[in-house]
């Protein structure tokens, strides 16, 4: 089971809406949200938190009773709900939440985020580089690979401590991708194979 929730964050730019919605998340989360300097970053973080709250409640889990903890690499998890996993991401105007019955990672980026410069080849394995070249160095292809890599490191809990060029998105994991709002590429990673 993998369930995806996503929303645009623009309504949270309204101060009154933001103040009303932030009261719906746990105090500890509120503190983390206000640590962001930029208003848009606070809105993105709040939107992802609200999506997680909604996802948990749809699974019959009372958000107010949930306890969160962090694994060694910093990956958050539900302390008492074994068998339920989640991942959050946000980019520009979009926030996403995925819940699953197995380890899961999600990433979302605007399809025009990277410029396709040569230094981005440091992200790619030789086989991914060949694919990108075959696709005539399209930025959208690069973002597709990037979001797969990000979703993979989120799933494993390793974060960006792992060199991205060592992560092969063409094998070893199961990816689902979709285009949101005709502008955002979303990747979900689950089910490691042969790790």
PDB file of C-alpha atoms in Angstrom:
ATOM      1  CA  UNK A   1       0.000   0.000   0.000  1.00  0.00           C
ATOM      2  CA  UNK A   2       1.320   3.404  -1.023  1.00  0.00           C
ATOM      3  CA  UNK A   3      -0.866   6.498  -0.696  1.00  0.00           C
ATOM      4  CA  UNK A   4       0.039   9.938  -1.992  1.00  0.00           C
ATOM      5  CA  UNK A   5      -1.251  13.286  -0.760  1.00  0.00           C
ATOM      6  CA  UNK A   6      -0.274  16.596  -2.312  1.00  0.00           C
ATOM      7  CA  UNK A   7      -1.356  20.229  -2.208  1.00  0.00           C
ATOM      8  CA  UNK A   8      -0.319  23.648  -3.386  1.00  0.00           C
ATOM      9  CA  UNK A   9       0.872  25.862  -0.561  1.00  0.00           C
ATOM     10  CA  UNK A  10      -0.294  29.227  -1.910  1.00  0.00           C
ATOM     11  CA  UNK A  11      -3.307  29.565   0.391  1.00  0.00           C
ATOM     12  CA  UNK A  12      -0.887  29.507   3.360  1.00  0.00           C
ATOM     13  CA  UNK A  13       0.700  32.756   2.153  1.00  0.00           C
ATOM     14  CA  UNK A  14      -2.339  34.473   3.641  1.00  0.00           C
ATOM     15  CA  UNK A  15      -1.314  35.352   7.217  1.00  0.00           C
ATOM     16  CA  UNK A  16      -4.752  34.627   8.683  1.00  0.00           C
ATOM     17  CA  UNK A  17      -4.916  31.204   7.032  1.00  0.00           C
ATOM     18  CA  UNK A  18      -1.366  30.390   8.166  1.00  0.00           C
ATOM     19  CA  UNK A  19      -2.131  31.366  11.776  1.00  0.00           C
ATOM     20  CA  UNK A  20      -5.277  29.229  11.764  1.00  0.00           C
ATOM     21  CA  UNK A  21      -3.603  26.178  10.196  1.00  0.00           C
ATOM     22  CA  UNK A  22      -0.428  26.175  12.278  1.00  0.00           C
ATOM     23  CA  UNK A  23      -2.506  25.552  15.393  1.00  0.00           C
ATOM     24  CA  UNK A  24      -3.441  22.160  13.897  1.00  0.00           C
ATOM     25  CA  UNK A  25       0.087  20.736  14.146  1.00  0.00           C
ATOM     26  CA  UNK A  26       2.004  19.699  17.247  1.00  0.00           C
ATOM     27  CA  UNK A  27       3.838  22.391  19.216  1.00  0.00           C
ATOM     28  CA  UNK A  28       7.220  20.786  18.568  1.00  0.00           C
ATOM     29  CA  UNK A  29       6.496  20.948  14.843  1.00  0.00           C
ATOM     30  CA  UNK A  30       5.366  24.565  15.130  1.00  0.00           C
ATOM     31  CA  UNK A  31       8.738  25.450  16.648  1.00  0.00           C
ATOM     32  CA  UNK A  32      10.566  23.771  13.752  1.00  0.00           C
ATOM     33  CA  UNK A  33       8.379  25.575  11.223  1.00  0.00           C
ATOM     34  CA  UNK A  34       9.171  28.965  12.756  1.00  0.00           C
ATOM     35  CA  UNK A  35      12.907  28.196  12.586  1.00  0.00           C
ATOM     36  CA  UNK A  36      12.713  28.849   8.843  1.00  0.00           C
ATOM     37  CA  UNK A  37      13.668  32.430   7.991  1.00  0.00           C
ATOM     38  CA  UNK A  38      11.673  32.689   4.782  1.00  0.00           C
ATOM     39  CA  UNK A  39       7.883  32.824   4.811  1.00  0.00           C
ATOM     40  CA  UNK A  40       7.621  30.461   1.820  1.00  0.00           C
ATOM     41  CA  UNK A  41       9.769  27.873   3.613  1.00  0.00           C
ATOM     42  CA  UNK A  42       7.501  28.073   6.666  1.00  0.00           C
ATOM     43  CA  UNK A  43       4.465  27.618   4.404  1.00  0.00           C
ATOM     44  CA  UNK A  44       6.019  24.598   2.665  1.00  0.00           C
ATOM     45  CA  UNK A  45       6.877  22.940   5.964  1.00  0.00           C
ATOM     46  CA  UNK A  46       3.420  23.604   7.391  1.00  0.00           C
ATOM     47  CA  UNK A  47       1.725  22.259   4.253  1.00  0.00           C
ATOM     48  CA  UNK A  48       3.720  19.002   4.416  1.00  0.00           C
ATOM     49  CA  UNK A  49       2.879  18.660   8.126  1.00  0.00           C
ATOM     50  CA  UNK A  50      -0.826  19.190   7.456  1.00  0.00           C
ATOM     51  CA  UNK A  51      -0.749  16.565   4.709  1.00  0.00           C
ATOM     52  CA  UNK A  52       0.828  14.062   7.113  1.00  0.00           C
ATOM     53  CA  UNK A  53      -1.824  14.860   9.724  1.00  0.00           C
ATOM     54  CA  UNK A  54      -4.575  14.273   7.159  1.00  0.00           C
ATOM     55  CA  UNK A  55      -2.956  11.043   5.898  1.00  0.00           C
ATOM     56  CA  UNK A  56      -2.645   9.606   9.411  1.00  0.00           C
ATOM     57  CA  UNK A  57      -6.218  10.495  10.295  1.00  0.00           C
ATOM     58  CA  UNK A  58      -7.462   8.809   7.116  1.00  0.00           C
ATOM     59  CA  UNK A  59      -5.641   5.690   8.320  1.00  0.00           C
ATOM     60  CA  UNK A  60      -7.554   5.910  11.615  1.00  0.00           C
ATOM     61  CA  UNK A  61      -4.582   7.221  13.608  1.00  0.00           C
ATOM     62  CA  UNK A  62      -5.214  10.155  15.917  1.00  0.00           C
ATOM     63  CA  UNK A  63      -2.596  12.773  15.086  1.00  0.00           C
ATOM     64  CA  UNK A  64      -2.676  14.242  18.592  1.00  0.00           C
ATOM     65  CA  UNK A  65      -1.652  10.865  20.038  1.00  0.00           C
ATOM     66  CA  UNK A  66       1.162  10.153  17.577  1.00  0.00           C
ATOM     67  CA  UNK A  67       4.776  10.202  18.743  1.00  0.00           C
ATOM     68  CA  UNK A  68       7.555  10.858  16.274  1.00  0.00           C
ATOM     69  CA  UNK A  69      11.195   9.833  16.599  1.00  0.00           C
ATOM     70  CA  UNK A  70      14.266   9.980  14.400  1.00  0.00           C
ATOM     71  CA  UNK A  71      16.487   7.209  13.123  1.00  0.00           C
ATOM     72  CA  UNK A  72      20.268   7.548  13.141  1.00  0.00           C
ATOM     73  CA  UNK A  73      20.435   9.389   9.819  1.00  0.00           C
ATOM     74  CA  UNK A  74      17.697  11.794  10.924  1.00  0.00           C
ATOM     75  CA  UNK A  75      14.818  10.094   9.124  1.00  0.00           C
ATOM     76  CA  UNK A  76      11.592  10.668  11.092  1.00  0.00           C
ATOM     77  CA  UNK A  77       9.304   7.764  11.850  1.00  0.00           C
ATOM     78  CA  UNK A  78       6.165   6.945  13.825  1.00  0.00           C
ATOM     79  CA  UNK A  79       7.240   5.602  17.203  1.00  0.00           C
ATOM     80  CA  UNK A  80       4.264   3.399  18.079  1.00  0.00           C
ATOM     81  CA  UNK A  81       2.704   2.631  14.699  1.00  0.00           C
ATOM     82  CA  UNK A  82       4.916  -0.152  13.401  1.00  0.00           C
ATOM     83  CA  UNK A  83       4.183  -1.093   9.842  1.00  0.00           C
ATOM     84  CA  UNK A  84       3.282   2.434   8.732  1.00  0.00           C
ATOM     85  CA  UNK A  85       5.926   4.631   7.123  1.00  0.00           C
ATOM     86  CA  UNK A  86       5.873   8.143   5.690  1.00  0.00           C
ATOM     87  CA  UNK A  87       7.947  10.618   3.739  1.00  0.00           C
ATOM     88  CA  UNK A  88       7.472  14.330   3.096  1.00  0.00           C
ATOM     89  CA  UNK A  89       8.789  16.678   0.427  1.00  0.00           C
ATOM     90  CA  UNK A  90       8.137  20.127  -0.922  1.00  0.00           C
ATOM     91  CA  UNK A  91       9.337  22.338  -3.732  1.00  0.00           C
ATOM     92  CA  UNK A  92       8.317  25.806  -4.737  1.00  0.00           C
ATOM     93  CA  UNK A  93       4.496  25.859  -4.494  1.00  0.00           C
ATOM     94  CA  UNK A  94       3.948  22.105  -3.924  1.00  0.00           C
ATOM     95  CA  UNK A  95       3.997  19.922  -0.795  1.00  0.00           C
ATOM     96  CA  UNK A  96       3.649  16.130  -0.803  1.00  0.00           C
ATOM     97  CA  UNK A  97       3.226  13.329   1.702  1.00  0.00           C
ATOM     98  CA  UNK A  98       3.424   9.598   1.066  1.00  0.00           C
ATOM     99  CA  UNK A  99       2.425   6.890   3.522  1.00  0.00           C
ATOM    100  CA  UNK A 100       3.083   3.215   2.944  1.00  0.00           C
ATOM    101  CA  UNK A 101       3.232  -0.188   4.592  1.00  0.00           C
ATOM    102  CA  UNK A 102       6.984  -0.357   3.852  1.00  0.00           C
ATOM    103  CA  UNK A 103       9.928   2.031   3.926  1.00  0.00           C
ATOM    104  CA  UNK A 104       9.235   4.836   1.496  1.00  0.00           C
ATOM    105  CA  UNK A 105      10.839   8.004   0.211  1.00  0.00           C
ATOM    106  CA  UNK A 106       9.407  10.840  -1.857  1.00  0.00           C
ATOM    107  CA  UNK A 107      10.795  13.839  -3.660  1.00  0.00           C
ATOM    108  CA  UNK A 108       9.220  16.537  -5.800  1.00  0.00           C
ATOM    109  CA  UNK A 109      10.864  19.231  -7.907  1.00  0.00           C
ATOM    110  CA  UNK A 110       9.810  21.699 -10.561  1.00  0.00           C
ATOM    111  CA  UNK A 111      10.682  20.184 -13.892  1.00  0.00           C
ATOM    112  CA  UNK A 112      12.613  23.325 -14.832  1.00  0.00           C
ATOM    113  CA  UNK A 113      14.599  23.572 -11.578  1.00  0.00           C
ATOM    114  CA  UNK A 114      18.020  22.482 -12.861  1.00  0.00           C
ATOM    115  CA  UNK A 115      19.623  24.186 -15.791  1.00  0.00           C
ATOM    116  CA  UNK A 116      21.283  21.127 -17.280  1.00  0.00           C
ATOM    117  CA  UNK A 117      24.798  22.512 -16.794  1.00  0.00           C
ATOM    118  CA  UNK A 118      27.777  20.225 -17.135  1.00  0.00           C
ATOM    119  CA  UNK A 119      28.501  20.186 -13.382  1.00  0.00           C
ATOM    120  CA  UNK A 120      25.250  18.304 -12.881  1.00  0.00           C
ATOM    121  CA  UNK A 121      26.925  15.289 -14.438  1.00  0.00           C
ATOM    122  CA  UNK A 122      28.418  14.746 -10.955  1.00  0.00           C
ATOM    123  CA  UNK A 123      24.974  13.477  -9.971  1.00  0.00           C
ATOM    124  CA  UNK A 124      24.814  10.765 -12.603  1.00  0.00           C
ATOM    125  CA  UNK A 125      26.110   7.229 -12.930  1.00  0.00           C
ATOM    126  CA  UNK A 126      27.701   6.431 -16.307  1.00  0.00           C
ATOM    127  CA  UNK A 127      24.469   4.692 -17.435  1.00  0.00           C
ATOM    128  CA  UNK A 128      22.308   7.637 -16.318  1.00  0.00           C
ATOM    129  CA  UNK A 129      24.685   9.963 -18.157  1.00  0.00           C
ATOM    130  CA  UNK A 130      24.173   7.914 -21.335  1.00  0.00           C
ATOM    131  CA  UNK A 131      20.397   8.147 -20.873  1.00  0.00           C
ATOM    132  CA  UNK A 132      20.564  11.924 -20.347  1.00  0.00           C
ATOM    133  CA  UNK A 133      22.753  12.290 -23.438  1.00  0.00           C
ATOM    134  CA  UNK A 134      20.318  10.127 -25.448  1.00  0.00           C
ATOM    135  CA  UNK A 135      17.516  12.435 -24.272  1.00  0.00           C
ATOM    136  CA  UNK A 136      19.525  15.383 -25.640  1.00  0.00           C
ATOM    137  CA  UNK A 137      20.337  16.731 -22.167  1.00  0.00           C
ATOM    138  CA  UNK A 138      16.725  17.618 -21.444  1.00  0.00           C
ATOM    139  CA  UNK A 139      16.312  19.312 -18.064  1.00  0.00           C
ATOM    140  CA  UNK A 140      13.157  17.284 -17.433  1.00  0.00           C
ATOM    141  CA  UNK A 141      15.140  14.036 -17.806  1.00  0.00           C
ATOM    142  CA  UNK A 142      17.732  15.291 -15.320  1.00  0.00           C
ATOM    143  CA  UNK A 143      15.010  16.264 -12.821  1.00  0.00           C
ATOM    144  CA  UNK A 144      13.441  12.832 -13.246  1.00  0.00           C
ATOM    145  CA  UNK A 145      16.727  11.181 -12.297  1.00  0.00           C
ATOM    146  CA  UNK A 146      17.350  13.692  -9.477  1.00  0.00           C
ATOM    147  CA  UNK A 147      13.975  13.086  -7.816  1.00  0.00           C
ATOM    148  CA  UNK A 148      14.529   9.335  -7.983  1.00  0.00           C
ATOM    149  CA  UNK A 149      17.882   9.741  -6.227  1.00  0.00           C
ATOM    150  CA  UNK A 150      16.377  11.997  -3.562  1.00  0.00           C
ATOM    151  CA  UNK A 151      13.465   9.629  -2.960  1.00  0.00           C
ATOM    152  CA  UNK A 152      15.934   6.745  -2.647  1.00  0.00           C
ATOM    153  CA  UNK A 153      18.080   8.446   0.011  1.00  0.00           C
ATOM    154  CA  UNK A 154      14.938   9.437   1.895  1.00  0.00           C
ATOM    155  CA  UNK A 155      13.693   5.847   1.801  1.00  0.00           C
ATOM    156  CA  UNK A 156      16.984   4.439   3.058  1.00  0.00           C
ATOM    157  CA  UNK A 157      17.328   7.168   5.673  1.00  0.00           C
ATOM    158  CA  UNK A 158      20.869   7.924   4.542  1.00  0.00           C
ATOM    159  CA  UNK A 159      20.039  11.412   3.363  1.00  0.00           C
ATOM    160  CA  UNK A 160      22.530  13.303   1.281  1.00  0.00           C
ATOM    161  CA  UNK A 161      25.464  11.735   3.102  1.00  0.00           C
ATOM    162  CA  UNK A 162      25.539   9.289   0.211  1.00  0.00           C
ATOM    163  CA  UNK A 163      27.174  10.506  -2.985  1.00  0.00           C
ATOM    164  CA  UNK A 164      24.387  10.854  -5.526  1.00  0.00           C
ATOM    165  CA  UNK A 165      26.521   9.582  -8.389  1.00  0.00           C
ATOM    166  CA  UNK A 166      26.758   6.206  -6.591  1.00  0.00           C
ATOM    167  CA  UNK A 167      22.979   5.761  -6.614  1.00  0.00           C
ATOM    168  CA  UNK A 168      21.786   3.919  -9.701  1.00  0.00           C
ATOM    169  CA  UNK A 169      18.190   4.889 -10.486  1.00  0.00           C
ATOM    170  CA  UNK A 170      17.998   2.477 -13.391  1.00  0.00           C
ATOM    171  CA  UNK A 171      18.027  -0.589 -11.103  1.00  0.00           C
ATOM    172  CA  UNK A 172      18.027  -1.716  -7.447  1.00  0.00           C
ATOM    173  CA  UNK A 173      14.842   0.074  -6.366  1.00  0.00           C
ATOM    174  CA  UNK A 174      11.233   0.417  -7.390  1.00  0.00           C
ATOM    175  CA  UNK A 175      10.199   3.902  -8.484  1.00  0.00           C
ATOM    176  CA  UNK A 176       6.884   5.441  -9.334  1.00  0.00           C
ATOM    177  CA  UNK A 177       6.881   8.803 -11.049  1.00  0.00           C
ATOM    178  CA  UNK A 178       4.200  11.261 -11.995  1.00  0.00           C
ATOM    179  CA  UNK A 179       3.779  14.802 -13.180  1.00  0.00           C
ATOM    180  CA  UNK A 180       1.807  17.061 -10.830  1.00  0.00           C
ATOM    181  CA  UNK A 181       0.112  20.215 -12.034  1.00  0.00           C
ATOM    182  CA  UNK A 182       2.015  19.904 -15.358  1.00  0.00           C
ATOM    183  CA  UNK A 183       5.054  21.434 -13.646  1.00  0.00           C
ATOM    184  CA  UNK A 184       6.318  19.157 -10.862  1.00  0.00           C
ATOM    185  CA  UNK A 185       8.006  15.781 -11.202  1.00  0.00           C
ATOM    186  CA  UNK A 186       7.309  13.523  -8.248  1.00  0.00           C
ATOM    187  CA  UNK A 187       9.191  10.293  -7.492  1.00  0.00           C
ATOM    188  CA  UNK A 188       8.327   7.684  -4.875  1.00  0.00           C
ATOM    189  CA  UNK A 189      10.832   4.971  -3.996  1.00  0.00           C
ATOM    190  CA  UNK A 190       9.981   1.687  -2.262  1.00  0.00           C
ATOM    191  CA  UNK A 191      10.960  -1.985  -2.259  1.00  0.00           C
ATOM    192  CA  UNK A 192      14.700  -2.215  -2.454  1.00  0.00           C
ATOM    193  CA  UNK A 193      15.940  -5.023  -4.612  1.00  0.00           C
ATOM    194  CA  UNK A 194      19.357  -6.629  -4.002  1.00  0.00           C
ATOM    195  CA  UNK A 195      20.762  -4.174  -1.497  1.00  0.00           C
TER     196      UNK A 195
END
